CSV table of C-alpha atoms in Angstrom, one decimal:
chain,number,residue,atom,x,y,z
A,1,ARG,CA,-11.1,38.4,-27.5
A,2,MET,CA,-7.6,39.0,-28.7
A,3,GLY,CA,-4.5,37.5,-27.1
A,4,ILE,CA,-0.8,36.6,-27.3
A,5,ARG,CA,0.4,33.0,-28.0
A,6,PRO,CA,4.0,32.1,-28.8
A,7,LEU,CA,4.5,30.2,-32.1
A,8,SER,CA,7.8,28.5,-33.1
A,9,ALA,CA,8.5,27.4,-36.6
A,10,GLU,CA,11.8,25.9,-35.5
A,11,VAL,CA,10.4,23.2,-33.3
A,12,ASP,CA,7.9,21.3,-35.5
A,13,GLY,CA,5.5,24.2,-35.4
A,14,LEU,CA,5.3,24.3,-31.6
A,15,VAL,CA,2.4,26.3,-30.2
A,16,GLY,CA,2.8,27.6,-26.7
A,17,PRO,CA,0.0,28.4,-24.2
A,18,GLU,CA,-1.7,31.7,-24.4
A,19,VAL,CA,0.2,34.2,-22.2
A,20,ALA,CA,-2.3,37.1,-22.2
A,21,SER,CA,-5.7,37.9,-23.5
A,22,TRP,CA,-8.1,40.8,-23.5
A,23,SER,CA,-11.8,41.3,-24.2
A,24,LEU,CA,-13.0,43.1,-27.3
A,25,PRO,CA,-15.9,45.5,-27.7
A,26,GLY,CA,-17.6,43.0,-30.1
A,27,PRO,CA,-17.0,40.0,-32.4
A,28,PRO,CA,-13.9,40.7,-34.5
A,29,VAL,CA,-14.1,40.9,-38.3
A,30,ALA,CA,-10.6,42.0,-39.3
A,31,VAL,CA,-7.3,42.8,-37.5
A,32,ARG,CA,-4.2,44.8,-38.6
A,33,ALA,CA,-0.9,46.1,-37.2
A,34,PRO,CA,-1.0,49.3,-39.1
A,35,ALA,CA,2.0,51.3,-37.9
A,36,HIS,CA,4.6,48.4,-38.0
A,37,ASP,CA,4.8,48.4,-34.2
A,38,GLU,CA,3.1,46.7,-31.3
A,39,ARG,CA,-0.2,48.4,-31.8
A,40,VAL,CA,-3.0,46.3,-33.2
A,41,ALA,CA,-6.2,47.5,-34.6
A,42,VAL,CA,-9.3,45.3,-34.5
A,43,LEU,CA,-12.4,46.0,-36.5
A,44,CYS,CA,-15.4,44.6,-34.6
A,45,ARG,CA,-19.1,44.2,-35.0
A,46,GLU,CA,-21.1,45.7,-32.2
A,47,PRO,CA,-22.5,43.0,-29.9
A,48,ARG,CA,-26.1,43.8,-30.8
A,49,GLY,CA,-25.2,43.0,-34.4
A,50,ALA,CA,-25.8,46.3,-36.2
A,51,GLY,CA,-22.9,48.6,-35.9
A,52,VAL,CA,-19.1,49.0,-36.3
A,53,VAL,CA,-16.4,49.8,-33.7
A,54,LEU,CA,-12.6,50.1,-34.0
A,55,HIS,CA,-10.5,48.9,-31.0
A,56,VAL,CA,-6.7,49.6,-30.8
A,57,ARG,CA,-4.4,48.0,-28.2
A,58,ASN,CA,-0.7,47.6,-27.6
A,59,ALA,CA,-0.3,43.8,-27.9
A,60,ALA,CA,3.1,43.8,-26.1
A,61,THR,CA,2.0,45.7,-22.9
A,62,GLY,CA,-1.8,45.2,-23.0
A,63,GLU,CA,-2.3,49.0,-22.9
A,64,VAL,CA,-5.6,50.2,-24.5
A,65,ILE,CA,-4.8,52.9,-27.1
A,66,VAL,CA,-8.4,53.3,-28.2
A,67,GLU,CA,-11.2,51.4,-26.4
A,68,SER,CA,-13.9,51.8,-28.9
A,69,VAL,CA,-14.4,54.2,-31.9
A,70,PRO,CA,-17.9,53.9,-33.3
A,71,LEU,CA,-18.2,53.9,-37.1
A,72,THR,CA,-22.0,53.6,-37.1
A,73,GLU,CA,-24.1,56.7,-37.1
A,74,ALA,CA,-26.3,57.5,-34.1
A,75,PRO,CA,-29.5,55.4,-33.5
A,76,ASP,CA,-31.7,57.9,-35.4
A,77,SER,CA,-29.3,58.0,-38.4
A,78,LEU,CA,-30.5,57.0,-41.9
A,79,VAL,CA,-27.4,54.9,-42.3
A,80,ASP,CA,-26.9,51.3,-41.1
A,81,ARG,CA,-23.4,49.9,-41.4
A,82,SER,CA,-21.5,46.7,-40.8
A,83,PRO,CA,-17.7,46.0,-40.7
A,84,ALA,CA,-16.1,44.8,-43.9
A,85,GLY,CA,-12.3,45.3,-44.0
A,86,LEU,CA,-9.0,46.9,-42.8
A,87,ALA,CA,-5.9,47.9,-44.6
A,88,SER,CA,-2.9,50.2,-43.9
A,89,SER,CA,-0.6,52.4,-45.9
A,90,PRO,CA,2.9,51.1,-46.7
A,91,ASP,CA,4.4,53.8,-44.5
A,92,GLY,CA,2.1,52.9,-41.6
A,93,ARG,CA,0.7,56.5,-41.3
A,94,TRP,CA,-2.8,55.6,-42.3
A,95,LEU,CA,-5.3,53.0,-41.4
A,96,TYR,CA,-8.2,52.4,-43.8
A,97,VAL,CA,-11.5,51.0,-42.6
A,98,LEU,CA,-14.3,49.7,-44.9
A,99,THR,CA,-17.9,49.6,-43.7
A,100,THR,CA,-20.9,48.5,-45.7
A,101,GLY,CA,-24.7,48.7,-45.4
A,102,TYR,CA,-27.8,50.6,-46.6
A,103,ALA,CA,-28.8,54.2,-46.5
A,104,ALA,CA,-32.6,54.8,-46.1
A,105,ASP,CA,-32.4,58.0,-48.0
A,106,ASN,CA,-31.1,56.2,-51.1
A,107,PRO,CA,-34.1,56.0,-53.4
A,108,SER,CA,-32.6,53.0,-55.4
A,109,GLY,CA,-32.5,50.8,-52.3
A,110,GLU,CA,-29.1,49.5,-53.4
A,111,PRO,CA,-26.3,48.8,-50.9
A,112,SER,CA,-23.3,51.2,-50.4
A,113,SER,CA,-19.9,51.0,-48.8
A,114,TRP,CA,-17.9,53.7,-47.0
A,115,LEU,CA,-14.1,54.0,-46.9
A,116,HIS,CA,-12.8,55.7,-43.8
A,117,ARG,CA,-9.2,56.9,-43.2
A,118,PHE,CA,-7.6,57.1,-39.7
A,119,ASP,CA,-4.3,58.8,-38.8
A,120,THR,CA,-2.4,56.1,-36.8
A,121,GLY,CA,-0.7,58.8,-34.6
A,122,ARG,CA,-3.9,59.3,-32.6
A,123,PHE,CA,-6.4,57.1,-34.5
A,124,ARG,CA,-8.6,59.9,-35.4
A,125,THR,CA,-10.6,60.1,-38.6
A,126,ALA,CA,-9.1,62.2,-41.4
A,127,GLY,CA,-12.2,63.7,-43.0
A,128,PRO,CA,-15.5,62.2,-43.9
A,129,PRO,CA,-15.7,58.7,-45.4
A,130,LEU,CA,-15.9,58.1,-49.2
A,131,GLU,CA,-19.2,56.5,-50.3
A,132,LEU,CA,-18.9,53.8,-52.9
A,133,PRO,CA,-21.6,51.7,-54.7
A,134,GLY,CA,-22.3,48.1,-53.7
A,135,ALA,CA,-21.9,46.0,-50.7
A,136,ALA,CA,-18.4,44.9,-49.4
A,137,GLU,CA,-18.2,41.2,-48.5
A,138,THR,CA,-15.7,39.7,-46.1
A,139,ALA,CA,-15.8,36.4,-48.0
A,140,GLY,CA,-14.0,38.2,-50.9
A,141,THR,CA,-11.2,40.7,-50.9
A,142,PRO,CA,-13.0,43.9,-49.9
A,143,LEU,CA,-10.1,46.2,-49.2
A,144,ILE,CA,-6.4,46.3,-50.1
A,145,CYS,CA,-3.8,49.1,-49.9
A,146,GLY,CA,-1.2,48.8,-52.7
A,147,SER,CA,2.5,49.5,-52.4
A,148,ASP,CA,1.9,53.0,-53.9
A,149,GLY,CA,-0.6,53.9,-51.1
A,150,ALA,CA,-3.8,53.7,-53.2
A,151,CYS,CA,-6.7,51.7,-51.9
A,152,TRP,CA,-8.5,49.0,-53.9
A,153,VAL,CA,-12.1,48.4,-52.9
A,154,ALA,CA,-14.3,45.4,-54.2
A,155,THR,CA,-18.1,45.7,-53.8
A,156,ARG,CA,-21.1,44.2,-55.5
A,157,ASP,CA,-24.9,44.5,-55.6
A,158,PRO,CA,-26.1,40.9,-55.1
A,159,GLY,CA,-29.7,41.7,-56.2
A,160,ALA,CA,-28.6,43.3,-59.5
A,161,GLY,CA,-25.6,41.0,-60.3
A,162,PHE,CA,-23.3,44.1,-60.6
A,163,ALA,CA,-19.8,44.3,-59.0
A,164,TYR,CA,-17.3,47.1,-58.9
A,165,VAL,CA,-13.5,47.3,-58.3
A,166,THR,CA,-12.6,50.9,-57.4
A,167,ARG,CA,-9.1,52.4,-57.0
A,168,VAL,CA,-9.0,55.3,-54.6
A,169,VAL,CA,-6.1,57.7,-54.2
A,170,TYR,CA,-5.6,60.2,-51.5
A,171,ALA,CA,-4.2,63.7,-51.6
A,172,ASP,CA,-6.1,66.2,-49.4
A,173,GLU,CA,-9.3,64.3,-50.1
A,174,PRO,CA,-10.1,60.8,-51.5
A,175,THR,CA,-10.5,60.6,-55.3
A,176,VAL,CA,-11.9,57.7,-57.3
A,177,GLU,CA,-9.2,57.2,-59.9
A,178,VAL,CA,-10.7,54.2,-61.6
A,179,GLN,CA,-14.0,52.3,-61.1
A,180,ALA,CA,-14.3,49.1,-63.2
A,181,PRO,CA,-17.8,47.6,-63.4
A,182,TYR,CA,-18.5,43.8,-63.8
A,183,PHE,CA,-21.8,42.3,-64.8
A,184,GLY,CA,-23.5,38.9,-64.2
A,185,VAL,CA,-21.6,38.4,-60.9
A,186,ASP,CA,-23.1,36.0,-58.4
A,187,GLY,CA,-20.3,35.6,-55.8
A,188,PRO,CA,-17.7,37.5,-53.8
A,189,VAL,CA,-15.1,39.5,-55.7
A,190,ARG,CA,-11.4,38.8,-55.2
A,191,VAL,CA,-8.6,41.2,-56.0
A,192,ALA,CA,-4.8,40.7,-56.1
A,193,VAL,CA,-2.8,44.0,-56.5
A,194,ALA,CA,0.4,44.0,-58.5
A,195,PRO,CA,3.7,44.7,-56.7
A,196,GLU,CA,3.9,48.2,-58.1
A,197,GLY,CA,0.4,48.9,-56.8
A,198,ALA,CA,-0.9,50.5,-60.0
A,199,SER,CA,-2.7,47.5,-61.5
A,200,ALA,CA,-4.7,44.5,-60.2
A,201,ALA,CA,-6.0,41.1,-61.2
A,202,VAL,CA,-9.7,40.5,-60.4
A,203,ALA,CA,-11.6,37.2,-60.1
A,204,VAL,CA,-15.5,37.2,-60.0
A,205,GLY,CA,-18.0,34.4,-59.7
A,206,THR,CA,-20.4,34.2,-62.7
Protein backbone atom coordinates (compact mmCIF):
# COMPACT_ATOMS: atom_id res chain seq x y z
CA ARG A 1 0.00 0.00 0.00
CA MET A 2 0.99 3.67 -0.19
CA GLY A 3 0.01 6.39 2.25
CA ILE A 4 0.51 9.87 3.67
CA ARG A 5 2.25 10.39 6.99
CA PRO A 6 3.41 13.82 8.22
CA LEU A 7 7.07 14.16 9.18
CA SER A 8 8.59 17.09 11.06
CA ALA A 9 12.32 17.76 11.12
CA GLU A 10 11.79 20.71 13.45
CA VAL A 11 10.39 18.77 16.43
CA ASP A 12 13.02 16.10 17.08
CA GLY A 13 12.05 14.15 13.97
CA LEU A 14 8.40 13.90 15.01
CA VAL A 15 6.46 11.35 12.97
CA GLY A 16 2.71 11.80 12.92
CA PRO A 17 0.05 9.12 12.37
CA GLU A 18 -0.83 7.97 8.90
CA VAL A 19 -3.62 10.21 7.61
CA ALA A 20 -4.47 8.29 4.45
CA SER A 21 -3.52 5.07 2.69
CA TRP A 22 -4.47 3.22 -0.48
CA SER A 23 -4.04 -0.27 -1.84
CA LEU A 24 -1.58 -0.98 -4.64
CA PRO A 25 -1.98 -3.49 -7.49
CA GLY A 26 1.00 -5.47 -6.19
CA PRO A 27 4.12 -5.31 -3.99
CA PRO A 28 5.98 -2.01 -4.64
CA VAL A 29 9.50 -2.05 -6.05
CA ALA A 30 10.13 1.66 -6.76
CA VAL A 31 8.31 4.97 -6.34
CA ARG A 32 8.76 8.35 -8.05
CA ALA A 33 7.05 11.75 -8.23
CA PRO A 34 7.97 12.32 -11.87
CA ALA A 35 6.28 15.59 -12.79
CA HIS A 36 7.19 17.63 -9.68
CA ASP A 37 3.58 17.71 -8.47
CA GLU A 38 1.32 15.58 -6.28
CA ARG A 39 1.20 12.66 -8.70
CA VAL A 40 3.18 9.64 -7.55
CA ALA A 41 4.11 6.69 -9.78
CA VAL A 42 4.64 3.30 -8.14
CA LEU A 43 6.28 0.40 -9.96
CA CYS A 44 4.81 -2.87 -8.66
CA ARG A 45 5.32 -6.56 -9.08
CA GLU A 46 2.14 -8.38 -10.00
CA PRO A 47 0.70 -10.30 -7.03
CA ARG A 48 1.32 -13.66 -8.67
CA GLY A 49 5.02 -12.79 -8.81
CA ALA A 50 5.74 -12.74 -12.56
CA GLY A 51 4.78 -9.43 -14.10
CA VAL A 52 5.07 -5.65 -13.88
CA VAL A 53 2.43 -2.95 -13.42
CA LEU A 54 2.64 0.83 -13.07
CA HIS A 55 0.23 2.62 -10.72
CA VAL A 56 -0.17 6.42 -10.60
CA ARG A 57 -2.11 8.34 -7.95
CA ASN A 58 -2.50 11.91 -6.71
CA ALA A 59 -1.07 11.64 -3.20
CA ALA A 60 -2.75 14.87 -2.08
CA THR A 61 -6.32 13.96 -3.06
CA GLY A 62 -6.15 10.18 -3.37
CA GLU A 63 -7.41 10.35 -6.97
CA VAL A 64 -6.33 7.42 -9.12
CA ILE A 65 -4.61 8.71 -12.27
CA VAL A 66 -3.74 5.28 -13.65
CA GLU A 67 -4.93 2.19 -11.79
CA SER A 68 -2.69 -0.37 -13.45
CA VAL A 69 -0.62 -0.24 -16.63
CA PRO A 70 0.75 -3.72 -17.39
CA LEU A 71 4.35 -3.86 -18.62
CA THR A 72 4.42 -7.62 -19.00
CA GLU A 73 3.45 -9.22 -22.25
CA ALA A 74 0.33 -11.36 -22.58
CA PRO A 75 0.37 -14.83 -20.96
CA ASP A 76 1.32 -16.48 -24.26
CA SER A 77 4.23 -14.07 -24.81
CA LEU A 78 7.81 -15.24 -25.15
CA VAL A 79 8.95 -12.55 -22.71
CA ASP A 80 8.86 -12.76 -18.89
CA ARG A 81 9.61 -9.50 -17.10
CA SER A 82 10.09 -8.24 -13.55
CA PRO A 83 10.19 -4.64 -12.24
CA ALA A 84 13.64 -3.10 -11.77
CA GLY A 85 13.68 0.72 -11.60
CA LEU A 86 12.05 4.13 -12.07
CA ALA A 87 13.52 7.50 -13.07
CA SER A 88 12.20 10.79 -14.40
CA SER A 89 13.55 13.50 -16.68
CA PRO A 90 14.70 16.79 -15.10
CA ASP A 91 11.79 18.69 -16.66
CA GLY A 92 9.25 16.14 -15.41
CA ARG A 93 7.92 15.38 -18.89
CA TRP A 94 9.10 11.77 -19.06
CA LEU A 95 8.95 8.79 -16.71
CA TYR A 96 11.37 5.95 -17.38
CA VAL A 97 10.62 2.39 -16.31
CA LEU A 98 13.15 -0.43 -16.34
CA THR A 99 12.01 -4.04 -16.49
CA THR A 100 14.16 -7.16 -16.61
CA GLY A 101 13.81 -10.85 -17.41
CA TYR A 102 14.33 -13.50 -20.05
CA ALA A 103 13.13 -13.90 -23.62
CA ALA A 104 12.46 -17.49 -24.68
CA ASP A 105 13.38 -16.66 -28.28
CA ASN A 106 16.90 -15.56 -27.24
CA PRO A 107 19.11 -18.51 -28.26
CA SER A 108 21.87 -17.50 -25.81
CA GLY A 109 19.56 -17.86 -22.81
CA GLU A 110 21.05 -14.69 -21.32
CA PRO A 111 18.92 -12.17 -19.42
CA SER A 112 17.79 -8.87 -20.93
CA SER A 113 16.36 -5.59 -19.66
CA TRP A 114 13.91 -3.17 -21.28
CA LEU A 115 13.79 0.60 -20.90
CA HIS A 116 10.28 2.04 -21.32
CA ARG A 117 9.41 5.74 -21.63
CA PHE A 118 6.08 7.27 -20.54
CA ASP A 119 4.73 10.74 -21.23
CA THR A 120 3.71 12.09 -17.81
CA GLY A 121 0.84 14.07 -19.36
CA ARG A 122 -1.27 10.94 -19.82
CA PHE A 123 1.15 8.23 -18.68
CA ARG A 124 1.12 6.53 -22.05
CA THR A 125 4.11 4.74 -23.51
CA ALA A 126 6.15 6.71 -26.03
CA GLY A 127 7.21 4.02 -28.48
CA PRO A 128 8.42 0.47 -27.93
CA PRO A 129 10.92 -0.29 -25.14
CA LEU A 130 14.65 -0.42 -25.78
CA GLU A 131 16.16 -3.86 -25.12
CA LEU A 132 19.52 -3.96 -23.36
CA PRO A 133 21.79 -6.89 -22.44
CA GLY A 134 21.91 -8.25 -18.91
CA ALA A 135 19.65 -8.32 -15.87
CA ALA A 136 18.88 -5.19 -13.87
CA GLU A 137 19.13 -5.63 -10.09
CA THR A 138 17.27 -3.54 -7.55
CA ALA A 139 20.12 -4.11 -5.07
CA GLY A 140 22.37 -1.93 -7.25
CA THR A 141 21.64 1.30 -9.13
CA PRO A 142 19.72 -0.03 -12.13
CA LEU A 143 18.39 3.27 -13.55
CA ILE A 144 19.29 6.95 -13.22
CA CYS A 145 18.30 9.94 -15.34
CA GLY A 146 21.03 12.57 -15.47
CA SER A 147 20.62 16.33 -15.41
CA ASP A 148 20.99 16.40 -19.20
CA GLY A 149 18.03 14.03 -19.66
CA ALA A 150 20.05 10.93 -20.65
CA CYS A 151 19.38 7.62 -18.89
CA TRP A 152 22.07 5.46 -17.35
CA VAL A 153 21.21 1.76 -17.04
CA ALA A 154 23.27 -0.79 -15.08
CA THR A 155 22.83 -4.49 -15.90
CA ARG A 156 24.78 -7.70 -15.54
CA ASP A 157 24.76 -11.36 -16.51
CA PRO A 158 25.35 -13.23 -13.22
CA GLY A 159 26.15 -16.52 -14.94
CA ALA A 160 28.85 -15.08 -17.19
CA GLY A 161 30.32 -12.48 -14.82
CA PHE A 162 29.68 -9.64 -17.30
CA ALA A 163 28.17 -6.25 -16.49
CA TYR A 164 27.20 -3.26 -18.60
CA VAL A 165 26.63 0.42 -17.94
CA THR A 166 24.70 1.97 -20.81
CA ARG A 167 23.98 5.62 -21.51
CA VAL A 168 20.76 6.10 -23.51
CA VAL A 169 19.77 9.38 -25.15
CA TYR A 170 16.36 10.17 -26.59
CA ALA A 171 15.45 12.15 -29.68
CA ASP A 172 12.61 10.66 -31.70
CA GLU A 173 13.82 7.19 -30.69
CA PRO A 174 16.16 5.90 -27.97
CA THR A 175 19.81 5.61 -28.95
CA VAL A 176 22.59 3.79 -27.11
CA GLU A 177 25.29 6.47 -26.96
CA VAL A 178 27.78 4.53 -24.84
CA GLN A 179 27.85 0.98 -23.50
CA ALA A 180 30.77 0.14 -21.21
CA PRO A 181 31.41 -3.58 -20.47
CA TYR A 182 32.85 -4.89 -17.21
CA PHE A 183 34.30 -8.35 -16.62
CA GLY A 184 34.66 -10.58 -13.57
CA VAL A 185 31.68 -8.97 -11.82
CA ASP A 186 30.01 -10.99 -9.06
CA GLY A 187 27.72 -8.43 -7.43
CA PRO A 188 25.30 -5.57 -8.15
CA VAL A 189 26.52 -2.57 -10.15
CA ARG A 190 26.27 0.91 -8.62
CA VAL A 191 26.37 4.13 -10.63
CA ALA A 192 26.71 7.79 -9.58
CA VAL A 193 26.09 10.31 -12.36
CA ALA A 194 28.08 13.55 -12.38
CA PRO A 195 26.17 16.82 -11.89
CA GLU A 196 26.49 17.75 -15.57
CA GLY A 197 25.00 14.37 -16.51
CA ALA A 198 27.54 13.45 -19.19
CA SER A 199 29.80 11.18 -17.10
CA ALA A 200 29.44 8.73 -14.25
CA ALA A 201 31.37 6.82 -11.61
CA VAL A 202 30.80 3.05 -11.54
CA ALA A 203 31.42 0.60 -8.69
CA VAL A 204 31.29 -3.16 -9.34
CA GLY A 205 31.82 -6.16 -7.09
CA THR A 206 34.70 -8.41 -8.16
